[in-house]
Short mmCIF file of C-alpha atoms in Angstrom, two decimals:
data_model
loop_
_atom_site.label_atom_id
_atom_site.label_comp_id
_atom_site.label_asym_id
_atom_site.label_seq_id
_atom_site.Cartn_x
_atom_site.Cartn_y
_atom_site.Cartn_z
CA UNK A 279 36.37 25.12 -57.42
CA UNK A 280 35.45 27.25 -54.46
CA UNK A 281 31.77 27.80 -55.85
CA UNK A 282 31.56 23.76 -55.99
CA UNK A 283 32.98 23.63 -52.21
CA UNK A 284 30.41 25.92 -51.31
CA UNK A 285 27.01 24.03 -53.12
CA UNK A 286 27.90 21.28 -51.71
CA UNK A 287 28.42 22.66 -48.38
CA UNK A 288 25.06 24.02 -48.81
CA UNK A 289 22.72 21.37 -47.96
CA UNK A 290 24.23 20.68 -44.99
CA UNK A 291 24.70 24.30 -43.71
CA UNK A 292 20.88 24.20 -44.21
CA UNK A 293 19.87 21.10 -42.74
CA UNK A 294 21.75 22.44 -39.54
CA UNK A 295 20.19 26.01 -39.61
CA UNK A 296 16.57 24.12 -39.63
CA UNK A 297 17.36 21.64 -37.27
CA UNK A 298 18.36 24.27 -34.81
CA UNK A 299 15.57 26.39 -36.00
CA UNK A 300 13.34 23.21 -35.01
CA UNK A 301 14.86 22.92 -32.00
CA UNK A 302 14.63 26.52 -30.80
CA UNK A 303 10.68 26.24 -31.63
CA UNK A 304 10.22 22.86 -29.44
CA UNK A 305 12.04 23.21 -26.61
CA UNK A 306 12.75 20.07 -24.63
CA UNK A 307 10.28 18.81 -22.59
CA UNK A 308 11.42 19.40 -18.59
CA UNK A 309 10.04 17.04 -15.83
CA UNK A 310 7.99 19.64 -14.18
CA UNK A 311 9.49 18.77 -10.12
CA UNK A 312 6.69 17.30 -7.76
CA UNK A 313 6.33 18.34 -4.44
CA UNK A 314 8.86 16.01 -1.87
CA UNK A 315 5.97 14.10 -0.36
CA UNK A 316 2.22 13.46 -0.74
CA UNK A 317 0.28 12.12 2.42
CA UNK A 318 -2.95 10.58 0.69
CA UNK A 319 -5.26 10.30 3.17
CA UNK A 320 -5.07 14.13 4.28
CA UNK A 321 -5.15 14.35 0.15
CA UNK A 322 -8.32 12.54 -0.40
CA UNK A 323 -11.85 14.08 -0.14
CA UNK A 324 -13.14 17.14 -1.81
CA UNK A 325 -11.34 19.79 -3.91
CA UNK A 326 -13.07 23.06 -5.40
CA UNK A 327 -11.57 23.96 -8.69
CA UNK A 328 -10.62 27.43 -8.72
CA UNK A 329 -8.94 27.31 -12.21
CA UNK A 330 -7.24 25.60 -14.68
CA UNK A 331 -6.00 25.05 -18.27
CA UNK A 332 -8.64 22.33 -19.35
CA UNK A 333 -9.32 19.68 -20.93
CA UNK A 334 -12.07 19.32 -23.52
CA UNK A 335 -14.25 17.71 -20.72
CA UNK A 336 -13.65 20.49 -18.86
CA UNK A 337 -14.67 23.53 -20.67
CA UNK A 338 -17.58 26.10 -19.52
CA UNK A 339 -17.95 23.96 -16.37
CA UNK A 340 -19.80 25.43 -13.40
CA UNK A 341 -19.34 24.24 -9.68
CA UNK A 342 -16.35 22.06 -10.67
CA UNK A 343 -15.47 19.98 -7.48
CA UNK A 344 -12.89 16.81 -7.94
CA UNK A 345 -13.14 14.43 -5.27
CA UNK A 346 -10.50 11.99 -4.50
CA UNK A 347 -11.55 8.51 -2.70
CA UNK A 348 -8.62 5.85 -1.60
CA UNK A 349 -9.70 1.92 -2.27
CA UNK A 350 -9.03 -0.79 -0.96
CA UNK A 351 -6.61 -1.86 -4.23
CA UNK A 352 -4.55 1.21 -3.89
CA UNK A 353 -6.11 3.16 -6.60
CA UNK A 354 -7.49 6.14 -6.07
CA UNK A 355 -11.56 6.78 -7.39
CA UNK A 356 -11.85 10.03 -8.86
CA UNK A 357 -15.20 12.09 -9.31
CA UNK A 358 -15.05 15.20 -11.36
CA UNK A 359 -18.46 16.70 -10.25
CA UNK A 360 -19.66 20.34 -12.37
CA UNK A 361 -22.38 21.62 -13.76
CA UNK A 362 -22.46 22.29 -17.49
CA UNK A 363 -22.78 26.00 -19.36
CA UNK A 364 -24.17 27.14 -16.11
CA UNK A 365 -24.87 27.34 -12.72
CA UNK A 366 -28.56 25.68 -13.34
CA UNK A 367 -27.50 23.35 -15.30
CA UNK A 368 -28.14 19.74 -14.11
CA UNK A 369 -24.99 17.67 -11.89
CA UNK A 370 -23.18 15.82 -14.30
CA UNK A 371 -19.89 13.53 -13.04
CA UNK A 372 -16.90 12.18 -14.81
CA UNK A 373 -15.55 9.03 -13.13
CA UNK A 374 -11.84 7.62 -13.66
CA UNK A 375 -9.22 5.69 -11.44
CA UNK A 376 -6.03 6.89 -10.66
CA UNK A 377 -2.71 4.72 -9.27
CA UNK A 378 0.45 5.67 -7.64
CA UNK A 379 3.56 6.12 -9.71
CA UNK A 380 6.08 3.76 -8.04
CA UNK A 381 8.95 6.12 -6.38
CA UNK A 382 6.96 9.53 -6.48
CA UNK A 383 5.98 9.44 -2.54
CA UNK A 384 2.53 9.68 -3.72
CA UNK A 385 3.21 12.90 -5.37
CA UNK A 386 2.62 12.27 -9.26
CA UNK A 387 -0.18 9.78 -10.65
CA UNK A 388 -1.49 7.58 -14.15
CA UNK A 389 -4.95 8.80 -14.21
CA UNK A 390 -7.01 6.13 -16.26
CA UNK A 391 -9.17 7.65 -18.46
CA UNK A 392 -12.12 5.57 -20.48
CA UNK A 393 -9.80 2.73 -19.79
CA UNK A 394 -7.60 3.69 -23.10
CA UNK A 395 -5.69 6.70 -21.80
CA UNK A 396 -3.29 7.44 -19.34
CA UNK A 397 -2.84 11.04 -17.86
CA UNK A 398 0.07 12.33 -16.17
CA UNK A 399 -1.36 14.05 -12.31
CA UNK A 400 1.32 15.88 -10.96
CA UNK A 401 1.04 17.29 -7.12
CA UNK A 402 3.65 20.58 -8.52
CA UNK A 403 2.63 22.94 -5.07
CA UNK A 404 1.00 21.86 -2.21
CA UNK A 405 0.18 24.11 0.78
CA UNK A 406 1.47 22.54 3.83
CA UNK A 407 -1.92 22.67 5.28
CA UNK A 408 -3.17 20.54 2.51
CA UNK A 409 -5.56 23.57 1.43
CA UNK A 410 -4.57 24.65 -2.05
CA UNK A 411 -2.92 22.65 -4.53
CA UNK A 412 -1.38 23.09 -8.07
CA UNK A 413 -1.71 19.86 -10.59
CA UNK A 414 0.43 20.20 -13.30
CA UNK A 415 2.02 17.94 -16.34
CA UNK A 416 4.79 17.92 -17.84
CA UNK A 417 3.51 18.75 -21.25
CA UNK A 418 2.42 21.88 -19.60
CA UNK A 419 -1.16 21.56 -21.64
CA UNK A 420 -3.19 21.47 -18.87
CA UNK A 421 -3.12 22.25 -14.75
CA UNK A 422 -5.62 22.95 -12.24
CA UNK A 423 -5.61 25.47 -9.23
CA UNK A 424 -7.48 23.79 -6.75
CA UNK A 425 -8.52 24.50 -2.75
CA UNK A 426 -10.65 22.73 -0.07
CA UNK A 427 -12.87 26.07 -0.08
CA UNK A 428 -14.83 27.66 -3.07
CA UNK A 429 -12.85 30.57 -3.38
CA UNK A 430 -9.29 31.85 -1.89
CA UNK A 431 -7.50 34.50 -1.12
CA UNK A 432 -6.52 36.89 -4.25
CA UNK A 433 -2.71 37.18 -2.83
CA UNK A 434 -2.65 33.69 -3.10
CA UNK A 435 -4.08 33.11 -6.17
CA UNK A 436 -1.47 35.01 -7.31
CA UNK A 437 0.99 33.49 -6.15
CA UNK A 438 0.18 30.20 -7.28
CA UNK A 439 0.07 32.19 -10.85
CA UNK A 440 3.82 33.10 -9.99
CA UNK A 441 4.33 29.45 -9.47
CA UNK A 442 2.88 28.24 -12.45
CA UNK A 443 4.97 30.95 -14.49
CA UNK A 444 7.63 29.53 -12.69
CA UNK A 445 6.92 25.92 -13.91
CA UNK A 446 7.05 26.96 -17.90
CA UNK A 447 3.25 27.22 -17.99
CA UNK A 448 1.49 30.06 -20.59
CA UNK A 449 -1.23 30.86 -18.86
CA UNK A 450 -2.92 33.10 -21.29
CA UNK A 451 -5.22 29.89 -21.80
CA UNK A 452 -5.74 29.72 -17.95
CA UNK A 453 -9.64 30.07 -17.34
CA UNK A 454 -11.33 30.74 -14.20
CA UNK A 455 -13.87 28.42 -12.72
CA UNK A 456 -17.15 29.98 -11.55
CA UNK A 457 -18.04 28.66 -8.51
CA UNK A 458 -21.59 29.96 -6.79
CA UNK A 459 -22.31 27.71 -3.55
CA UNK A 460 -24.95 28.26 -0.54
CA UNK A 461 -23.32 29.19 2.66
CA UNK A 462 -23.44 25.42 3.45
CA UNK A 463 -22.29 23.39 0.21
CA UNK A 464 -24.13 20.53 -0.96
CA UNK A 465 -22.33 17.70 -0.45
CA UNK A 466 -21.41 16.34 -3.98
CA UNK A 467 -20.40 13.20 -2.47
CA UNK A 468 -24.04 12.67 -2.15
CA UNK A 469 -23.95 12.46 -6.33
CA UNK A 470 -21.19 9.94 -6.49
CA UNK A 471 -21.44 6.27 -6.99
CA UNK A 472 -18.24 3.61 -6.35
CA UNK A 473 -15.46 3.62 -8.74
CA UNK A 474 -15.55 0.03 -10.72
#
């Protein structure tokens, strides 16, 4: 009698211990916080990728530079300007639009993407100077260290790495981008062309 209590306890028991198991191995996906407030015209203009967990579009890219332009609509036009496999390579851009999500005080965005997908753009850190910034998701599968100069400052660097720890990111698949510019950068809004 006890040995039939206890088979058909069993399943059960089981199901439970591999739920939980399941559970344990995919934690729960937490809202990684935006920053308070984004101010999107001292946003806009031209950001030097310093590094980032990318995507597929973004891998061995040299000179990455992502340039944010405000239209008329609301949207923003982004440019993802970089030079593939190397530092010779010829400028190639990505182009996508980006709107506003409604309540976020400009601070998290729907980036359109070959007008099928929508990415999550999350403004995680921002320096109050509007000088570095983090971009972050709450999938934490990608994010992007970015700053209005080529290169920064190796103490901050690493503390944006801190804050990225901070946010749940691994960032063993963090990769640095090279960037190799003439004293006076070209202007890679000279490459761009209007967002449709």
């Amino acid at each position: 009698m006890r040995m039939r209590r206890l088979r058909s306890a069993l399943p059960s028991t089981l199901l439970a211990v591999l739920l939980s198991g399941t559970a344990a191995c995919a934690p729960a996906r937490v809202p990684v916080p935006p920053v308070a407030h984004v101010d999107l015209q001292r946003y806009m203009g031209r950001w030097y990728v310093i590094a980032s967990i990318p995507t597929r579009f973004e891998r061995d890219t040299y000179n990455a530079v992502e340039t944010y332009r405000l239209q008329d609509d609301g949207t923003i036009c982004t440019t993802f300007r970089y030079r593939p496999g190397g530092f010779d390579a010829a400028v190639k851009q990505i182009q996508t639009v980006a709107s506003v999500t409604s309540g976020s005080n400009d601070a998290e965005w729907r980036v359109h993407v070959l007008g099928l997908l929508r990415m999550q753009y999350v403004v995680a850190w921002l320096k109050p100077d509007y000088s570095q910034v983090i971009v972050a998701r709450d999938k934490r599968d990608y994010v992007w260290v970015m700053a209005r100069t080529p290169s920064i400052p190796a103490e901050d660097y690493a503390a944006m790495l801190e804050s990225m720890q901070a946010m749940g990111y691994d960032l063993s698949a963090l990769v640095k981008s090279p960037q190799q510019w003439p004293e006076v950068p070209a202007a890679p809004e000279s490459f761009e062309k209007p967002c449709d």
